[in-house]
Coordinates of C-alpha atoms in Angstrom, one line a residue:
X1 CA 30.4 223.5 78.2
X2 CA 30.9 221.5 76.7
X3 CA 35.9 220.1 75.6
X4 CA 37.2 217.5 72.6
X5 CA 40.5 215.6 71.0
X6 CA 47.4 212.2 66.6
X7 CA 50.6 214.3 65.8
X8 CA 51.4 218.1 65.3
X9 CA 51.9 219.5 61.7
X10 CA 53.7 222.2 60.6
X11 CA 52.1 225.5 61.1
X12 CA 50.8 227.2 57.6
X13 CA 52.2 230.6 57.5
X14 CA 51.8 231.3 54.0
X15 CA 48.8 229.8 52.5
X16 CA 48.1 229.7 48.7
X17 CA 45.3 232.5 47.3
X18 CA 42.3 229.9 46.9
X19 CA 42.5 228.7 50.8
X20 CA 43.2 232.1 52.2
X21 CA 40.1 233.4 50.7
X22 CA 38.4 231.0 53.0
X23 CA 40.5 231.5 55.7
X24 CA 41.1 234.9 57.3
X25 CA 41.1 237.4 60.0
X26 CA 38.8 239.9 61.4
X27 CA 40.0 242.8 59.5
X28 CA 38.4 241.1 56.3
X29 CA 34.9 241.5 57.8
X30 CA 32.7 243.5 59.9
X31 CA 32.4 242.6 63.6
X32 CA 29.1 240.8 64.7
X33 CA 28.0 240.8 68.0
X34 CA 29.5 239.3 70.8
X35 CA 28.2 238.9 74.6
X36 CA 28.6 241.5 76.7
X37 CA 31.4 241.6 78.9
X38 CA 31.6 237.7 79.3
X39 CA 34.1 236.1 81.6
X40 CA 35.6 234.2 79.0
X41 CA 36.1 233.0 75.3
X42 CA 32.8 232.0 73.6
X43 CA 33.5 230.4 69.6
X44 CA 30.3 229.9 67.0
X45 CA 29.9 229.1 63.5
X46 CA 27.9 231.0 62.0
X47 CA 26.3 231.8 58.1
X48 CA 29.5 234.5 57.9
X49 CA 32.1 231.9 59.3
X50 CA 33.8 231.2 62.6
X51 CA 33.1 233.7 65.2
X52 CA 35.6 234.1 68.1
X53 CA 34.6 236.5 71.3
X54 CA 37.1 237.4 74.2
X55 CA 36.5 239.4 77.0
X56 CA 36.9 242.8 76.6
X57 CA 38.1 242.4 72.8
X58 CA 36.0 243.0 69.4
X59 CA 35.0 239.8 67.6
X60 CA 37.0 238.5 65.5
X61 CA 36.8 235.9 62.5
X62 CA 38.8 233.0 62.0
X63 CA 37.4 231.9 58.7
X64 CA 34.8 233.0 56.6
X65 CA 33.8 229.6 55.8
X66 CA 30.4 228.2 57.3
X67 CA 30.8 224.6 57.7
X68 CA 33.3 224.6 61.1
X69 CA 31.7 221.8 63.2
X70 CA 33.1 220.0 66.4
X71 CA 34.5 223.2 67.9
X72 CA 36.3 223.1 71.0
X73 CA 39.0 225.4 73.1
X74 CA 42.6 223.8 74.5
X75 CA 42.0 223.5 78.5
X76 CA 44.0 226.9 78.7
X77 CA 41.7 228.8 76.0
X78 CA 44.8 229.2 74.1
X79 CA 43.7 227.7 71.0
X80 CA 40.7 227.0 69.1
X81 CA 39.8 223.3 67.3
X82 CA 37.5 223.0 64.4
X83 CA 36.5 220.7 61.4
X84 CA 36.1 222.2 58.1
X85 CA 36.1 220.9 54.6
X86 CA 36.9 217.7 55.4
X87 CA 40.1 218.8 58.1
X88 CA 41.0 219.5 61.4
X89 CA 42.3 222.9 62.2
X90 CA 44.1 223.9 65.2
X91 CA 44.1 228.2 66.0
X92 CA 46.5 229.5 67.9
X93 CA 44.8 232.7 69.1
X94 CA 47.7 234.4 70.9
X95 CA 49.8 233.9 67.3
X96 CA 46.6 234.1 65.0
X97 CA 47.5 231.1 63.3
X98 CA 46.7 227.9 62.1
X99 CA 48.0 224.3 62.5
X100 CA 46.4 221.9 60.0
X101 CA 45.8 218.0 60.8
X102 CA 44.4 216.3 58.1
X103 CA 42.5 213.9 59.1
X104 CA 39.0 212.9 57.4
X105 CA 38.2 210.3 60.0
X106 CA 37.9 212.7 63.0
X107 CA 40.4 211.3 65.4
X108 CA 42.4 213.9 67.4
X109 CA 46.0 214.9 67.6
X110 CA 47.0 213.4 70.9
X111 CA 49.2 215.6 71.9
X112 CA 46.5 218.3 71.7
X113 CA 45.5 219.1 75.6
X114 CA 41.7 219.0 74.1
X115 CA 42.0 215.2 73.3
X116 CA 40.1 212.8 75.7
X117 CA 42.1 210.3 75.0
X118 CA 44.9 212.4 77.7
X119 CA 44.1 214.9 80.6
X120 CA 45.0 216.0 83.9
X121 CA 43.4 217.3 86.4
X122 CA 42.2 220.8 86.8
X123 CA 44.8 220.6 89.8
X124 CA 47.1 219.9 88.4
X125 CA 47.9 216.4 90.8
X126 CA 46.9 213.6 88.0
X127 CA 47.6 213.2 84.8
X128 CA 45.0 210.4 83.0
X129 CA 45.6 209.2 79.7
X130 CA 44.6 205.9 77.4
X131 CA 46.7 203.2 76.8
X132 CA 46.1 200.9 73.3
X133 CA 47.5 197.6 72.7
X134 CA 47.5 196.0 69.4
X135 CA 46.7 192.5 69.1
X136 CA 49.0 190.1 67.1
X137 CA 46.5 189.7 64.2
X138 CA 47.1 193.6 64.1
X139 CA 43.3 193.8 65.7
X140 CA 43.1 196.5 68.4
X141 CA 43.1 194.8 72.1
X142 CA 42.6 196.1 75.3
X143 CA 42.6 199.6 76.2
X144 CA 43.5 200.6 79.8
X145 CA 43.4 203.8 81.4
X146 CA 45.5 205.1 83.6
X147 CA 45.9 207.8 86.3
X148 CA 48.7 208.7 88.0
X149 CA 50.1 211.2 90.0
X150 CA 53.9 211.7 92.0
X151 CA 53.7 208.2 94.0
X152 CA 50.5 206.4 92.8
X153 CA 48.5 204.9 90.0
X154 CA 45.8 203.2 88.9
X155 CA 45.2 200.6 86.0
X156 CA 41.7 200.3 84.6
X157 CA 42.2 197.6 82.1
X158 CA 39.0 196.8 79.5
X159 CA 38.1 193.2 78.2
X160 CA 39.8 191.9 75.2
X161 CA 38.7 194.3 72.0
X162 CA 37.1 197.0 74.0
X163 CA 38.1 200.7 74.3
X164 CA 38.1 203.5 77.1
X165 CA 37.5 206.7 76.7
X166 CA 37.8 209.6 78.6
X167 CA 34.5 211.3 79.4
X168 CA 35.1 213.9 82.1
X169 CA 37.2 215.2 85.3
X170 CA 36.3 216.5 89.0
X171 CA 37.0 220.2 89.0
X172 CA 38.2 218.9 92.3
X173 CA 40.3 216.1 90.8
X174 CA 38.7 213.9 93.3
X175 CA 37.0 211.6 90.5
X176 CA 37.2 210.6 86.6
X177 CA 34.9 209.1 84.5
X178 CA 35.4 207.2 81.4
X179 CA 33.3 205.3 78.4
X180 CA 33.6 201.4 77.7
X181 CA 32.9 201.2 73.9
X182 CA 32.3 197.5 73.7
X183 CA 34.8 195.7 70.8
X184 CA 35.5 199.0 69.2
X185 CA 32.2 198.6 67.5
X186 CA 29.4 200.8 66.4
X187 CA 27.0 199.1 68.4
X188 CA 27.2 201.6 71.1
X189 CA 25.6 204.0 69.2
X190 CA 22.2 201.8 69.7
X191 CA 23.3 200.6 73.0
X192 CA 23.4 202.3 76.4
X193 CA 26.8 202.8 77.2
X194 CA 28.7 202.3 80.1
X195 CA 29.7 205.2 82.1
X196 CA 32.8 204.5 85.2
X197 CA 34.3 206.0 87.7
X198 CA 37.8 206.1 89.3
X199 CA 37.8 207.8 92.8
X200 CA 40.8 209.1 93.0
X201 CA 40.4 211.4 96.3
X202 CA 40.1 207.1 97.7
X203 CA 43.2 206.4 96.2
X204 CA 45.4 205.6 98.9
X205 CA 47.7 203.0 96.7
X206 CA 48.7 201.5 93.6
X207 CA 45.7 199.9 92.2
X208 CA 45.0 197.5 89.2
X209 CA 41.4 196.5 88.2
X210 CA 40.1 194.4 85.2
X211 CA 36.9 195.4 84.0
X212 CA 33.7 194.6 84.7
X213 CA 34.4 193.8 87.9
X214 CA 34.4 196.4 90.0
X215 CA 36.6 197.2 92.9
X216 CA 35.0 200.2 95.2
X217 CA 35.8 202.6 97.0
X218 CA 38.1 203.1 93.2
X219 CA 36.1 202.1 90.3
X220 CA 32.3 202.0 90.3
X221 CA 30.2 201.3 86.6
X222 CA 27.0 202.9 85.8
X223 CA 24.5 202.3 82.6
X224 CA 24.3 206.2 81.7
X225 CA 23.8 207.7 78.5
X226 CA 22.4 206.0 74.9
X227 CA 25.1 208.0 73.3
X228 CA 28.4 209.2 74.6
X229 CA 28.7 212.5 74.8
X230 CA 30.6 214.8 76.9
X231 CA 28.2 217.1 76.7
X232 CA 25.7 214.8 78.7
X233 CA 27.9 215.3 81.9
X234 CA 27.9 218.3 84.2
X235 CA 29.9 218.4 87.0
X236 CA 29.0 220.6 89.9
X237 CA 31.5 223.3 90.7
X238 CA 32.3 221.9 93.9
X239 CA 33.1 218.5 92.2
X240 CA 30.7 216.4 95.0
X241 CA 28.4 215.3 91.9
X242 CA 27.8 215.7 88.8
X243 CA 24.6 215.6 86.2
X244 CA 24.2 213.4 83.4
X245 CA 21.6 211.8 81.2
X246 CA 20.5 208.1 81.7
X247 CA 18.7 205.9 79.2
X248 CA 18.2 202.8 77.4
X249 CA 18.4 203.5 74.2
X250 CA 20.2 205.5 71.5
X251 CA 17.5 207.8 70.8
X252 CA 17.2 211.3 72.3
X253 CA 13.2 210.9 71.9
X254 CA 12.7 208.1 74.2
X255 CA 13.9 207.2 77.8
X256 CA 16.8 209.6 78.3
X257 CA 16.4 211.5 81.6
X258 CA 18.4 213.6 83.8
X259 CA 20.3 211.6 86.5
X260 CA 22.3 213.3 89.7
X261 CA 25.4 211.0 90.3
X262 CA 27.4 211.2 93.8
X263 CA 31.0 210.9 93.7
X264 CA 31.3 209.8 97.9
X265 CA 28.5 207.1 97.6
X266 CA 29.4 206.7 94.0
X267 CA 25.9 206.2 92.7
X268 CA 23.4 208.0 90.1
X269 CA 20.0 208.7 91.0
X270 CA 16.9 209.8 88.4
X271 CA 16.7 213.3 89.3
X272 CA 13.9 215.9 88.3
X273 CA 12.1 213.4 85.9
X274 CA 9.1 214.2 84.4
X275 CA 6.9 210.9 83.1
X276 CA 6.0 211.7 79.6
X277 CA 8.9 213.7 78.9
X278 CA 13.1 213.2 78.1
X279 CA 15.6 215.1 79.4
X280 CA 18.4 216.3 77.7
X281 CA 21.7 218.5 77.7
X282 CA 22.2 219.2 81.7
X283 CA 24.3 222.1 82.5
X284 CA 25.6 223.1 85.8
X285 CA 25.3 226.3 87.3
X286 CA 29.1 228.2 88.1
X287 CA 27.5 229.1 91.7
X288 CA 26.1 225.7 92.2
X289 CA 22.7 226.3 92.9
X290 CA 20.8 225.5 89.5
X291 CA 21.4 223.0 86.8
X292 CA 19.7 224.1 83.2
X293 CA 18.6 221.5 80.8
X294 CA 16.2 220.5 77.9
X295 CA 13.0 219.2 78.2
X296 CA 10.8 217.6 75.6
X297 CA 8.0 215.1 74.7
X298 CA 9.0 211.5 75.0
X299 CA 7.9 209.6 71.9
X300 CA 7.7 205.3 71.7
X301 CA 10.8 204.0 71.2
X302 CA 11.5 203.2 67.6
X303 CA 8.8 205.3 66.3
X304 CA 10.5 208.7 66.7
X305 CA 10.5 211.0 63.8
X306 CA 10.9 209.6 60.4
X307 CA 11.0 212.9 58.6
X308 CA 11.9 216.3 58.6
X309 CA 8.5 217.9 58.7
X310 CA 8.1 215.3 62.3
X311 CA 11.5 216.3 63.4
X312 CA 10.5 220.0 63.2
X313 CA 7.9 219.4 64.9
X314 CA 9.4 217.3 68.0
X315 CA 12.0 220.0 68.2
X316 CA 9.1 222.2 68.9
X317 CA 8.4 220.7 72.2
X318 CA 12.2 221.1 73.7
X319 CA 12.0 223.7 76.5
X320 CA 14.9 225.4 78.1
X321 CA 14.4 224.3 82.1
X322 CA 16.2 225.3 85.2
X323 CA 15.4 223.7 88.6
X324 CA 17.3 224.0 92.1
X325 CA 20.5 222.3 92.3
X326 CA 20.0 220.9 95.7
X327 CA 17.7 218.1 96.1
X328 CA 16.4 218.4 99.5
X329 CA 14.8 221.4 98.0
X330 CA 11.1 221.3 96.3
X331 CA 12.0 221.2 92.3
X332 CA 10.6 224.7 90.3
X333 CA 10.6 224.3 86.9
X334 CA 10.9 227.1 85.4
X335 CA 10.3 226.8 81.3
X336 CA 11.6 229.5 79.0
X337 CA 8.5 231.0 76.0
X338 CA 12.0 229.2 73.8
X339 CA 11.2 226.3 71.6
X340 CA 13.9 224.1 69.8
X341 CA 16.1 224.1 72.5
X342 CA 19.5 222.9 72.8
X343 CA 22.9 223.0 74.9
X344 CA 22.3 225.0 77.7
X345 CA 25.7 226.4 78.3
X346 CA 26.5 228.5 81.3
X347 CA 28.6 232.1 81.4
X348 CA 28.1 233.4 85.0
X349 CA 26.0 232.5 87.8
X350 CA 22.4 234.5 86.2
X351 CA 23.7 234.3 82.6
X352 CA 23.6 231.3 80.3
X353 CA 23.6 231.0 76.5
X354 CA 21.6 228.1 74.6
X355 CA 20.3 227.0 70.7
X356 CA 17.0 228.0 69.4
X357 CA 16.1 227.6 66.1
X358 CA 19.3 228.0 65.0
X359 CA 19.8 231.1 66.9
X360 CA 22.3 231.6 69.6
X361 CA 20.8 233.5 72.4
X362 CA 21.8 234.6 75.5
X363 CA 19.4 234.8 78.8
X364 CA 19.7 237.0 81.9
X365 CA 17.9 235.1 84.7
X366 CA 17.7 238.5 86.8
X367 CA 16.1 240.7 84.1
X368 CA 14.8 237.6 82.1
X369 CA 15.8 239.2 78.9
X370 CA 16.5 237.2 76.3
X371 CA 18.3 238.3 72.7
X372 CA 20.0 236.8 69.8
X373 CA 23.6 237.1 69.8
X374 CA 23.8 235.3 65.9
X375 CA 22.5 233.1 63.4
X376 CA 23.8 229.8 63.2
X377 CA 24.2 227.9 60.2
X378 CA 21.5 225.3 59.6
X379 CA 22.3 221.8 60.4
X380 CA 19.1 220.0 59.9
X381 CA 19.1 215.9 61.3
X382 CA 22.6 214.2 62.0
X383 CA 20.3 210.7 62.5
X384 CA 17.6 209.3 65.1
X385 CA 20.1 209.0 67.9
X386 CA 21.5 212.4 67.9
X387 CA 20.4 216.1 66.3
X388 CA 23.4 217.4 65.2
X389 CA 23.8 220.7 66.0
X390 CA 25.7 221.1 69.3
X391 CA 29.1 221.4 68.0
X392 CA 28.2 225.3 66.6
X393 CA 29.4 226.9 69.6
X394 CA 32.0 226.5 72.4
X395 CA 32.2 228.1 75.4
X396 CA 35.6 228.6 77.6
X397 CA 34.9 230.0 81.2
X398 CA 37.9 231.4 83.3

């Protein structure tokens, strides 16, 4: 699942009495229960703090503290980021210690490999990063993003004021996609934003394109998701498509629904709609055969839930569904007893973990047993657009 993003600071070795007490190791409290033998690292918050679970090692607790939020692993697993009280810490888990950034406005340390705004291919063969320029009344201008590998390149360059982002890679390296956020505003958080694509598997020279216009077989734009997240894209394993959630507005209560995108034909289809309902959260099956997501009742746009008691009740109808991945094949919906579902994630083939009511729980699809794994510290509403709870776990899979 889910992966997320300035300079590095010195690592805190000794840390004074007060912060220590809110930041320690395992052998300052008992174990909690991790997955069994998973093929990976797994990280949740939790009422008793930051939970981290290897394979094959007992849990262990990075800090006792219950308010870590936007938790993600490097792209090696090697170390851990999280917000809390009002920072960004950096984990090394090898070392079993931290690197602080402070930084109350939740921009990234770019250097960090878990930064969107730099990447490279799971391949190794390109290395994509974004490109600022400042304009000379010390506005931001243009962002461009480039790819490049040993002998070529390509330049996506936005419109005066706009900014790129990076949203996700091929596991294949054949394709990337990136965000326009339209004059480094806010609006995009009530607008749809766009969603493009750079094929590099069609990349066969240096290449230089000025958006919108598009220039295929390279760069092809799609109107995807109300609200940018990375979490809203799913690649398959094989990196021939990917899943992602279309909409026209913001809110995750009206119009969202799951789309299957094509990197060849570079083009999104509505896939496994049902009218009546939104799709949310799409997560790709490690065997390729079945993409889980969330499925819930689709209110009118702009009289979602105005309360908590309305909320509560809408999360009640978000069902944990898993269909077929390939779509020659007759969709069965299959709909977990699970209400308040959210982030699907994925830890083998018949094994996947997700949110209920503030629960993490993990499902075996062979023996469909489900259990609770822990308790996850209460959230309650971000705002209309966006229910924030998704950033209380983090999954790495080898």
């Amino acid at each position: 699942m889910s992966i997320r993003r300035t300079a590095w600071l010195i690592a805190v070795a000794v840390i004074v009495p007060a912060f220590f007490c809110a930041f320690r190791g395992s052998a300052y409290a008992a174990p909690v229960t991790c997955p069994s033998d998973i093929p990976g690292s797994l990280a949740f918050a939790s009422p008793r703090g930051l939970i981290l679970c290897r394979s094959g090692e007992p849990s262990l607790t990075i800090t006792s503290r219950a308010d870590a939020t936007a938790i993600a692993f490097s792209d090696d697993a090697t170390r851990l980021l999280f917000r809390s009280a009002g920072a960004l810490h950096i984990y090394d888990i090898a070392k079993r210690r931290y690197e602080i950034v402070h930084d109350s406005a939740g921009h990234c340390p770019e250097p960090l490999p878990i930064c969107s705004r730099s990447q490279r291919t799971l391949d190794g063969r390109w290395l994509l990063h974004v490109k600022e320029a400042t304009s000379p009344n010390g506005m931001p201008g243009p962002s461009t993003l480039l790819a490049s590998n040993a002998v070529l390149s390509v330049q996506v360059h936005a419109n005066d004021g706009d900014d790129l982002d990076l949203a996700g890679i091929a596991p294949d390296g054949a394709a990337a996609l990136f965000w326009i956020d339209p004059q480094h505003s806010a609006s995009f958080m009530s607008d749809t934003v766009p969603l493009g694509m750079i094929a590099l598997s069609a990349v066969s020279h240096n290449v230089t394109v000025q958006l919108p216009r598009t220039a295929p077989p390279v760069v092809a734009m799609f109107k995807i998701a109300g609200y940018p997240l990375r979490d809203w894209i799913s690649f398959a394993p094989n990196g021939g498509a990917f899943a992602a959630i279309a909409g026209e507005t913001r809110e995750i209560f009206n119009s969202e629904h799951l789309a299957r995108c094509t990197i060849r034909q570079m083009e999104c289809q509505q896939w496994n709609h049902k009218p009546g309902f939104v799709e949310l959260d799409p997560a790709w099956s490690p065997d390729g055969k079945r993409v889980a997501f969330v499925r819930a009742i689709e209110l009118d746009a702009g009289r979602g839930p105005a309360t908590r008691g309305a909320w509560r009740h809408w999360n009640g109808t978000r069902r944990l569904v898993l269909v077929p991945a390939d779509p020659t094949k007759t969709p069965v919906t299959v709909s977990e007893a699970d209400s308040d579902v959210s982030w699907p994630t994925w830890i083998s083939a018949n094994r996947l973990l997700f949110i209920s009511h503030d629960r993490l729980r993990e499902l075996d699809l062979n023996s469909r047993r489900v259990w609770d794994l822990a308790n996850l510290a209460g959230r309650g509403i971000g705002y209309d657009g966006y229910v924030a709870r998704g950033d209380r776990f983090a999954w790495y899979g080898h």
